[in-house]
């Protein structure tokens, strides 16, 4: 174990860097007790030209938890320490006096590396704040994972301190690796995880994966300019962004720091870093992983678009399939929003009959995510009662891969339709019977005029697998078709100014038009049917 | 009649606009079919000389000038970039009939050419076939549409000069 405790006069808190085996935190817990003891010893042994303000920045006592029974991690309060200490495998400890100025007005000084995060922002108060934010959200969850987001300038400051430490250590004849240093982020998490668990009454704060994420975002506007010099020294790391976000993202800054040679860095940035006057400001946000719901829908209305039809901020048609399905689901799952996806679409004036069309919805940040089969059935019933324009079946919770199944259905599977056809010249039953014998008719369809404003101009080859007719009167008949996915039925019937060939006008040698269209089936066997 | 813009795409709704006596030539009337999505189809009006007196068409030439052939028109992408820009009197093609009379078909409106009808090069007399009526009263489910289709049909019989100005019309193309 390499224990490196680094602090100079500028660093008004202890940053403990401990390298542990990754697989468990408990080793760390034990170690902190050891470390704590060592630290106590060390403090007492200290030469006393080092300033030692043991007055904590905040007078909270909970920091000083020496309770070995507690498995919480605890950090010592911010102390002024003017030492650099290295110890290897619980044996060696070295002291070094940092030959820097002693702090004068110790207490209120903000740490130059962690910008106050490990000082005043990782104690019980913070844990309580986090717990309150979680409780306020009223989420349903078993575990949570804590994630931390730090301002980009922290990397710069850490780098600066790192160079300082390296220099000091080199003078001692030792070698240190960057891996031996623990990140502020990790230290914060180690401290807070146990505390948050306690404040939430025992809900486990896991370290790796959980569907519920509580993110703490630290910002420090005062020092945001710290990273700006990197733009001049490593310009290729920073891409200009179109939206208003800062170009100094954490990733870009880290990349630049990896590239910049030490000497150049030291030229542009003070080492150790300068003293800030304020601490970071934390912000807590909760996010539950998305939940996916799938089913099949029927559409019985000829004036209902699938997605909301809005032009220039003005709604052109009332409601939509998407909204009618989503409304009850959103409120049941208490989600913030949704993404609706279906296996193809139909026009506003087309009904969807039969088993319906498969759809999947991603529910964003659902506050409630556990539903039993009975509850899903109940939800399905609620949707069906809410409107007579649509109907939903086989409603179920699915996984994320559901969304990609939708595309598969849209592009590969066959569909069948019924069209009501009008003919200009009068017809008799015999005139249309030949259509029933046509199999696998290949069409060349140019992009129809009615969608040409939003699609590229191209020719598509599509197949009509089979057709059957039902005579109605001398100018009308019903045409049933089974076609390849992506076939434009309306254009096959009226020919679209001869841009779809062959078309029904050519086959019947008369002008034809389509009066009504219904989707009879979408031949996708997903999602799996839910037994009644 | 004004400038109607409908978002409903119930059936193919084409508004008929007549441009009479193009370039001062008597009866050389063009009929522009504008779809509700503003794409236009340029057609010959029923009163055009080509459609009178049993004329048949000998040839159609899309080569407008030395540097410009409408056949070379190519658009790419969703926004249909690259189409030839057309002004009101831009010629689209020249038609020669079997009785040696020649006629030029004009764009009539400003916009970008999307495509020309190529199969009339092989079968020129396709041009003589009536453009199928695309507004059928009983397919309309929307009252407003119905009224406008009546107005359109009514317009067909008026020989008054119509001064509609399409602004901005984006995508005209040739068909007849």
Coordinates of C-alpha atoms in Angstrom, one line a residue, chain A residues 64-455:
Chain A
X64 CA -13.9 13.0 13.9
X65 CA -15.5 9.7 14.0
X66 CA -13.1 7.3 15.4
X67 CA -15.7 4.6 15.8
X68 CA -14.2 1.5 14.5
X69 CA -17.5 -0.2 14.3
X70 CA -18.8 2.2 11.8
X71 CA -18.0 1.2 8.3
X72 CA -18.3 4.7 7.1
X73 CA -15.3 6.4 5.7
X74 CA -14.4 9.6 7.2
X75 CA -11.9 12.1 6.3
X76 CA -10.1 14.3 8.7
X77 CA -11.3 17.8 8.8
X78 CA -9.4 20.3 6.8
X79 CA -6.2 20.8 8.6
X80 CA -3.4 23.0 7.8
X81 CA -0.6 20.6 7.1
X82 CA 2.7 21.7 5.9
X83 CA 4.0 18.3 5.2
X84 CA 4.5 15.9 2.5
X85 CA 4.3 12.4 3.7
X86 CA 5.2 9.2 1.9
X87 CA 5.0 5.8 3.3
X88 CA 5.3 2.5 1.6
X89 CA 3.5 -0.6 2.8
X90 CA 2.7 0.5 6.2
X91 CA 6.3 0.8 7.1
X92 CA 8.1 3.8 5.9
X93 CA 6.9 7.3 6.5
X94 CA 8.8 10.2 5.4
X95 CA 8.2 13.7 6.3
X96 CA 9.1 16.6 4.4
X97 CA 8.6 20.1 5.1
X98 CA 7.2 22.0 2.4
X99 CA 9.1 25.1 2.2
X100 CA 6.3 27.3 1.6
X101 CA 4.7 30.1 3.5
X102 CA 2.6 29.3 6.4
X103 CA -1.0 30.0 6.3
X104 CA -2.1 33.0 8.1
X105 CA -5.8 33.1 8.3
X106 CA -6.1 29.4 7.9
X107 CA -9.7 28.5 8.5
X108 CA -11.5 30.0 5.7
X109 CA -9.1 29.1 3.0
X110 CA -10.4 27.0 0.2
X111 CA -8.3 24.2 -1.0
X112 CA -6.5 24.9 -4.2
X113 CA -6.9 21.3 -5.5
X114 CA -10.4 20.2 -4.5
X115 CA -11.9 23.7 -4.4
X116 CA -13.6 22.9 -1.2
X117 CA -15.2 19.6 -2.3
X118 CA -13.3 17.5 0.2
X119 CA -13.5 20.3 2.8
X120 CA -17.0 21.4 3.5
X121 CA -18.9 19.7 0.8
X122 CA -18.5 16.0 1.8
X123 CA -20.0 15.9 5.2
X124 CA -23.3 15.0 6.8
X125 CA -24.9 18.2 5.7
X126 CA -24.2 17.4 2.1
X127 CA -25.4 13.9 2.6
X128 CA -28.6 15.2 4.1
X129 CA -29.0 17.5 1.2
X130 CA -28.6 14.6 -1.2
X131 CA -30.9 12.4 0.7
X132 CA -33.5 15.2 0.7
X133 CA -33.3 15.6 -3.0
X134 CA -33.7 11.9 -3.5
X135 CA -36.7 11.8 -1.2
X136 CA -38.3 14.9 -2.8
X137 CA -38.2 13.2 -6.2
X138 CA -40.3 10.4 -4.9
X139 CA -38.7 7.7 -6.9
X140 CA -39.2 4.0 -6.6
X141 CA -35.8 2.3 -6.3
X142 CA -33.8 -0.4 -4.5
X143 CA -30.3 0.8 -4.9
X144 CA -28.7 4.0 -6.2
X145 CA -25.4 4.9 -7.6
X146 CA -23.7 8.2 -6.8
X147 CA -22.1 10.0 -9.6
X148 CA -20.0 13.1 -9.4
X149 CA -19.3 15.7 -11.9
X150 CA -16.4 18.1 -11.3
X151 CA -15.5 21.3 -13.0
X152 CA -12.9 20.9 -15.7
X153 CA -10.5 23.3 -14.0
X154 CA -10.1 20.7 -11.3
X155 CA -8.0 18.6 -13.7
X156 CA -5.8 21.5 -14.3
X157 CA -5.3 22.1 -10.6
X158 CA -4.7 18.5 -9.9
X159 CA -2.1 18.4 -12.7
X160 CA -0.4 21.4 -11.3
X161 CA -0.3 19.9 -7.8
X162 CA 0.9 16.6 -9.3
X163 CA 3.8 18.3 -10.9
X164 CA 4.6 20.0 -7.6
X165 CA 4.5 16.6 -5.8
X166 CA 6.6 14.9 -8.5
X167 CA 9.2 17.6 -8.1
X168 CA 9.3 17.2 -4.4
X169 CA 9.3 13.5 -4.5
X170 CA 12.0 13.4 -7.1
X171 CA 14.2 15.4 -4.8
X172 CA 13.7 12.6 -2.3
X173 CA 14.9 10.1 -4.7
X174 CA 11.5 8.3 -5.0
X175 CA 9.3 7.6 -8.0
X176 CA 5.7 8.2 -8.0
X177 CA 3.2 7.1 -10.5
X178 CA 0.0 9.0 -11.3
X179 CA -1.9 5.9 -10.6
X180 CA -0.8 6.2 -7.0
X181 CA -2.8 9.3 -6.6
X182 CA -6.5 9.0 -5.9
X183 CA -8.8 11.3 -7.7
X184 CA -10.9 13.8 -5.8
X185 CA -14.0 12.2 -7.4
X186 CA -13.2 8.8 -5.9
X187 CA -12.4 10.2 -2.5
X188 CA -15.7 12.1 -2.5
X189 CA -17.6 9.1 -3.4
X190 CA -15.9 6.9 -0.8
X191 CA -16.8 9.4 1.8
X192 CA -20.3 10.1 0.8
X193 CA -21.6 6.7 -0.1
X194 CA -21.8 5.4 3.4
X195 CA -23.3 8.7 4.7
X196 CA -26.0 8.8 2.0
X197 CA -26.9 5.2 2.8
X198 CA -27.4 6.2 6.4
X199 CA -29.5 9.3 5.6
X200 CA -31.7 7.2 3.3
X201 CA -32.3 4.7 6.0
X202 CA -30.2 1.9 4.7
X203 CA -30.7 1.9 1.0
X204 CA -27.6 0.5 -0.5
X205 CA -25.4 2.9 -2.4
X206 CA -23.7 0.7 -4.9
X207 CA -20.6 1.6 -6.7
X208 CA -21.0 0.1 -10.1
X209 CA -24.4 -0.2 -11.7
X210 CA -27.9 0.8 -10.6
X211 CA -30.9 1.9 -12.5
X212 CA -31.2 5.0 -10.3
X213 CA -28.4 7.6 -10.5
X214 CA -28.0 10.5 -8.2
X215 CA -25.6 12.9 -9.7
X216 CA -23.9 15.7 -7.9
X217 CA -22.6 18.4 -10.1
X218 CA -20.0 20.8 -8.8
X219 CA -19.4 24.1 -10.5
X220 CA -17.0 26.8 -9.7
X221 CA -17.5 29.8 -11.9
X222 CA -14.7 31.8 -10.2
X223 CA -12.0 29.5 -11.6
X224 CA -13.6 28.6 -14.9
X225 CA -11.0 30.6 -16.7
X226 CA -8.2 28.4 -15.3
X227 CA -8.4 26.1 -18.3
X228 CA -8.5 28.8 -20.9
X229 CA -4.8 28.8 -21.5
X230 CA -5.0 25.3 -22.8
X231 CA -6.9 26.6 -25.8
X232 CA -3.9 28.4 -26.9
X233 CA -1.3 25.7 -26.2
X234 CA -3.3 22.7 -27.5
X235 CA -5.8 24.1 -29.9
X236 CA -6.6 20.9 -31.7
X237 CA -8.1 19.4 -28.5
X238 CA -10.9 21.9 -28.4
X239 CA -13.5 21.9 -31.1
X240 CA -15.8 24.9 -31.3
X241 CA -19.3 24.0 -30.3
X242 CA -22.4 25.3 -32.1
X243 CA -24.6 25.6 -29.0
X244 CA -23.8 27.8 -26.1
X245 CA -22.0 25.2 -24.1
X246 CA -18.4 25.8 -23.1
X247 CA -15.8 24.3 -25.3
X248 CA -13.8 23.4 -22.2
X249 CA -15.3 20.0 -21.5
X250 CA -13.7 17.7 -19.0
X251 CA -12.7 15.3 -21.7
X252 CA -11.1 18.0 -23.9
X253 CA -9.2 19.4 -20.9
X254 CA -7.9 16.0 -19.9
X255 CA -6.8 15.3 -23.4
X256 CA -4.9 18.6 -23.5
X257 CA -3.3 17.9 -20.2
X258 CA -2.0 14.6 -21.5
X259 CA -0.5 16.3 -24.4
X260 CA 1.0 19.4 -23.0
X261 CA 4.7 19.0 -21.9
X262 CA 5.4 19.7 -18.3
X263 CA 7.6 22.7 -19.0
X264 CA 5.0 24.4 -21.1
X265 CA 2.4 23.8 -18.5
X266 CA 4.5 25.3 -15.8
X267 CA 5.0 28.4 -18.0
X268 CA 1.3 29.1 -18.3
X269 CA -0.1 28.0 -15.0
X270 CA 1.1 28.5 -11.4
X271 CA 2.4 25.5 -9.6
X272 CA 1.1 25.0 -6.9
X273 CA -2.2 26.6 -8.1
X274 CA -3.6 29.9 -6.9
X275 CA -6.0 30.3 -4.0
X276 CA -9.6 30.6 -4.8
X277 CA -11.9 32.6 -2.6
X278 CA -15.0 30.5 -2.7
X279 CA -16.0 26.9 -2.7
X280 CA -17.7 24.9 -5.4
X281 CA -21.4 24.9 -5.5
X282 CA -23.0 21.5 -5.7
X283 CA -26.2 20.6 -7.4
X284 CA -28.0 17.3 -7.0
X285 CA -30.0 15.7 -9.7
X286 CA -31.8 12.4 -9.8
X287 CA -32.2 10.2 -12.9
X288 CA -33.8 6.8 -13.3
X289 CA -32.7 4.7 -16.2
X290 CA -35.3 4.6 -19.0
X291 CA -38.0 2.0 -19.0
X292 CA -39.3 0.5 -22.3
X293 CA -42.9 -0.3 -23.0
X294 CA -44.1 -2.1 -26.1
X295 CA -47.4 -3.2 -27.6
X296 CA -49.5 -3.1 -30.7
X297 CA -52.0 -0.3 -31.6
X298 CA -55.1 -0.1 -33.7
X299 CA -56.3 3.2 -35.2
X300 CA -60.0 3.5 -36.0
X301 CA -60.1 7.2 -37.0
X302 CA -59.4 8.7 -40.4
X303 CA -58.4 12.1 -39.1
X304 CA -55.7 11.2 -36.6
X305 CA -52.0 11.7 -37.3
X306 CA -49.5 9.4 -35.7
X307 CA -47.3 12.2 -34.3
X308 CA -48.5 15.7 -33.3
X309 CA -49.0 17.8 -36.4
X310 CA -47.6 21.2 -35.6
X311 CA -46.7 23.9 -38.2
X312 CA -45.1 27.1 -37.1
X313 CA -46.0 26.4 -33.5
X314 CA -49.7 26.0 -34.4
X315 CA -51.3 22.7 -34.1
X316 CA -53.0 21.6 -37.3
X317 CA -54.8 18.5 -36.2
X318 CA -56.1 17.6 -32.8
X319 CA -54.2 14.9 -30.9
X320 CA -52.2 12.0 -32.2
X321 CA -51.8 8.3 -31.8
X322 CA -48.6 8.9 -29.9
X323 CA -50.1 11.3 -27.4
X324 CA -53.2 9.2 -26.8
X325 CA -51.1 6.1 -26.0
X326 CA -48.5 8.0 -24.0
X327 CA -50.7 10.0 -21.7
X328 CA -51.9 7.3 -19.4
X329 CA -48.5 5.5 -19.5
X330 CA -46.6 8.7 -18.6
X331 CA -48.7 9.3 -15.6
X332 CA -48.6 5.7 -14.4
X333 CA -44.9 5.6 -14.6
X334 CA -44.5 9.2 -13.6
X335 CA -42.0 9.7 -16.3
X336 CA -40.7 13.1 -17.5
X337 CA -41.0 12.4 -21.2
X338 CA -41.1 9.7 -23.9
X339 CA -39.8 8.6 -27.2
X340 CA -42.3 6.9 -29.4
X341 CA -41.3 4.5 -32.2
X342 CA -43.4 2.2 -34.3
X343 CA -42.9 -0.4 -37.0
X344 CA -43.8 1.9 -39.8
X345 CA -46.5 4.5 -40.0
X346 CA -49.8 5.1 -41.7
X347 CA -51.2 8.3 -43.1
X348 CA -53.7 10.5 -41.3
X349 CA -56.6 9.1 -43.3
X350 CA -55.7 5.4 -43.0
X351 CA -57.1 3.1 -40.4
X352 CA -55.0 0.3 -38.8
X353 CA -57.1 -2.8 -38.2
X354 CA -56.4 -6.5 -37.4
X355 CA -53.8 -7.2 -34.8
X356 CA -52.4 -3.7 -35.0
X357 CA -49.1 -2.1 -35.5
X358 CA -46.2 -2.8 -33.1
X359 CA -44.9 0.2 -31.2
X360 CA -42.3 0.8 -28.5
X361 CA -41.9 3.7 -26.1
X362 CA -38.9 4.8 -24.1
X363 CA -40.0 6.4 -20.9
X364 CA -37.5 9.0 -19.7
X365 CA -36.7 9.2 -16.0
X366 CA -39.6 7.1 -14.7
X367 CA -40.2 7.8 -11.0
X368 CA -42.0 4.5 -10.8
X369 CA -40.7 1.5 -12.7
X370 CA -42.0 -1.7 -11.3
X371 CA -45.3 -3.0 -12.7
X372 CA -46.8 -6.4 -12.5
X373 CA -48.5 -8.1 -15.3
X374 CA -51.9 -7.3 -13.8
X375 CA -51.0 -3.7 -13.5
X376 CA -49.9 -3.6 -17.1
X377 CA -53.2 -5.1 -18.1
X378 CA -55.0 -2.5 -16.0
X379 CA -52.9 0.2 -17.7
X380 CA -53.9 -1.2 -21.1
X381 CA -57.5 -1.1 -20.2
X382 CA -57.1 2.5 -19.1
X383 CA -55.7 3.5 -22.4
X384 CA -58.5 1.7 -24.3
X385 CA -61.2 3.4 -22.2
X386 CA -59.7 6.8 -22.7
X387 CA -60.4 7.0 -26.4
X388 CA -62.4 5.3 -29.1
X389 CA -60.0 6.4 -31.8
X390 CA -57.2 4.0 -30.8
X391 CA -56.8 0.6 -29.1
X392 CA -53.8 -1.0 -27.6
X393 CA -53.0 -4.7 -27.0
X394 CA -50.1 -6.8 -25.8
X395 CA -48.8 -3.9 -23.6
X396 CA -45.7 -5.0 -21.8
X397 CA -42.4 -3.9 -20.4
X398 CA -39.5 -4.7 -22.6
X399 CA -35.8 -4.0 -22.8
X400 CA -33.9 -1.4 -24.8
X401 CA -33.4 -3.6 -27.8
X402 CA -37.1 -3.2 -28.4
X403 CA -36.5 0.1 -30.1
X404 CA -34.2 -1.5 -32.8
X405 CA -36.8 -4.3 -33.4
X406 CA -39.1 -1.6 -34.6
X407 CA -36.8 -0.7 -37.5
X408 CA -36.6 -4.3 -38.5
X409 CA -40.3 -4.6 -38.7
X410 CA -40.6 -1.4 -40.7
X411 CA -38.1 -2.4 -43.4
X412 CA -38.4 -6.1 -43.8
X413 CA -41.8 -7.5 -43.1
X414 CA -44.8 -7.7 -45.3
X415 CA -48.0 -5.8 -44.7
X416 CA -51.5 -6.2 -46.1
X417 CA -54.1 -3.6 -46.9
X418 CA -57.6 -3.1 -48.2
X419 CA -58.3 -0.2 -50.6
X420 CA -61.5 1.1 -51.9
X421 CA -60.9 1.9 -55.6
X422 CA -62.9 4.1 -57.9
X423 CA -62.8 3.6 -61.6
X424 CA -63.7 6.1 -64.3
X425 CA -65.0 3.7 -66.8
X426 CA -67.8 1.3 -65.7
X427 CA -66.6 -2.1 -64.8
X428 CA -68.1 -5.6 -64.3
X429 CA -67.0 -8.4 -62.0
X430 CA -65.2 -10.2 -64.8
X431 CA -63.1 -7.1 -65.6
X432 CA -61.3 -7.2 -62.3
X433 CA -61.0 -11.0 -61.7
X434 CA -57.6 -11.2 -63.4
X435 CA -56.1 -9.2 -60.6
X436 CA -56.5 -12.1 -58.2
X437 CA -54.1 -14.1 -60.3
X438 CA -51.3 -11.6 -60.3
X439 CA -48.4 -12.7 -58.1
X440 CA -45.2 -11.0 -57.1
X441 CA -45.6 -7.9 -59.2
X442 CA -42.5 -5.7 -59.1
X443 CA -43.1 -1.9 -59.1
X444 CA -40.8 0.9 -59.8
X445 CA -41.9 3.8 -57.6
X446 CA -40.5 7.2 -57.8
X447 CA -40.8 9.2 -54.6
X448 CA -44.5 10.2 -54.5
X449 CA -45.3 13.8 -55.1
X450 CA -47.1 14.1 -51.8
X451 CA -44.0 13.3 -49.8
X452 CA -41.4 14.7 -52.2
X453 CA -41.1 17.9 -50.2
X454 CA -39.4 15.9 -47.4
X455 CA -37.8 13.0 -49.1

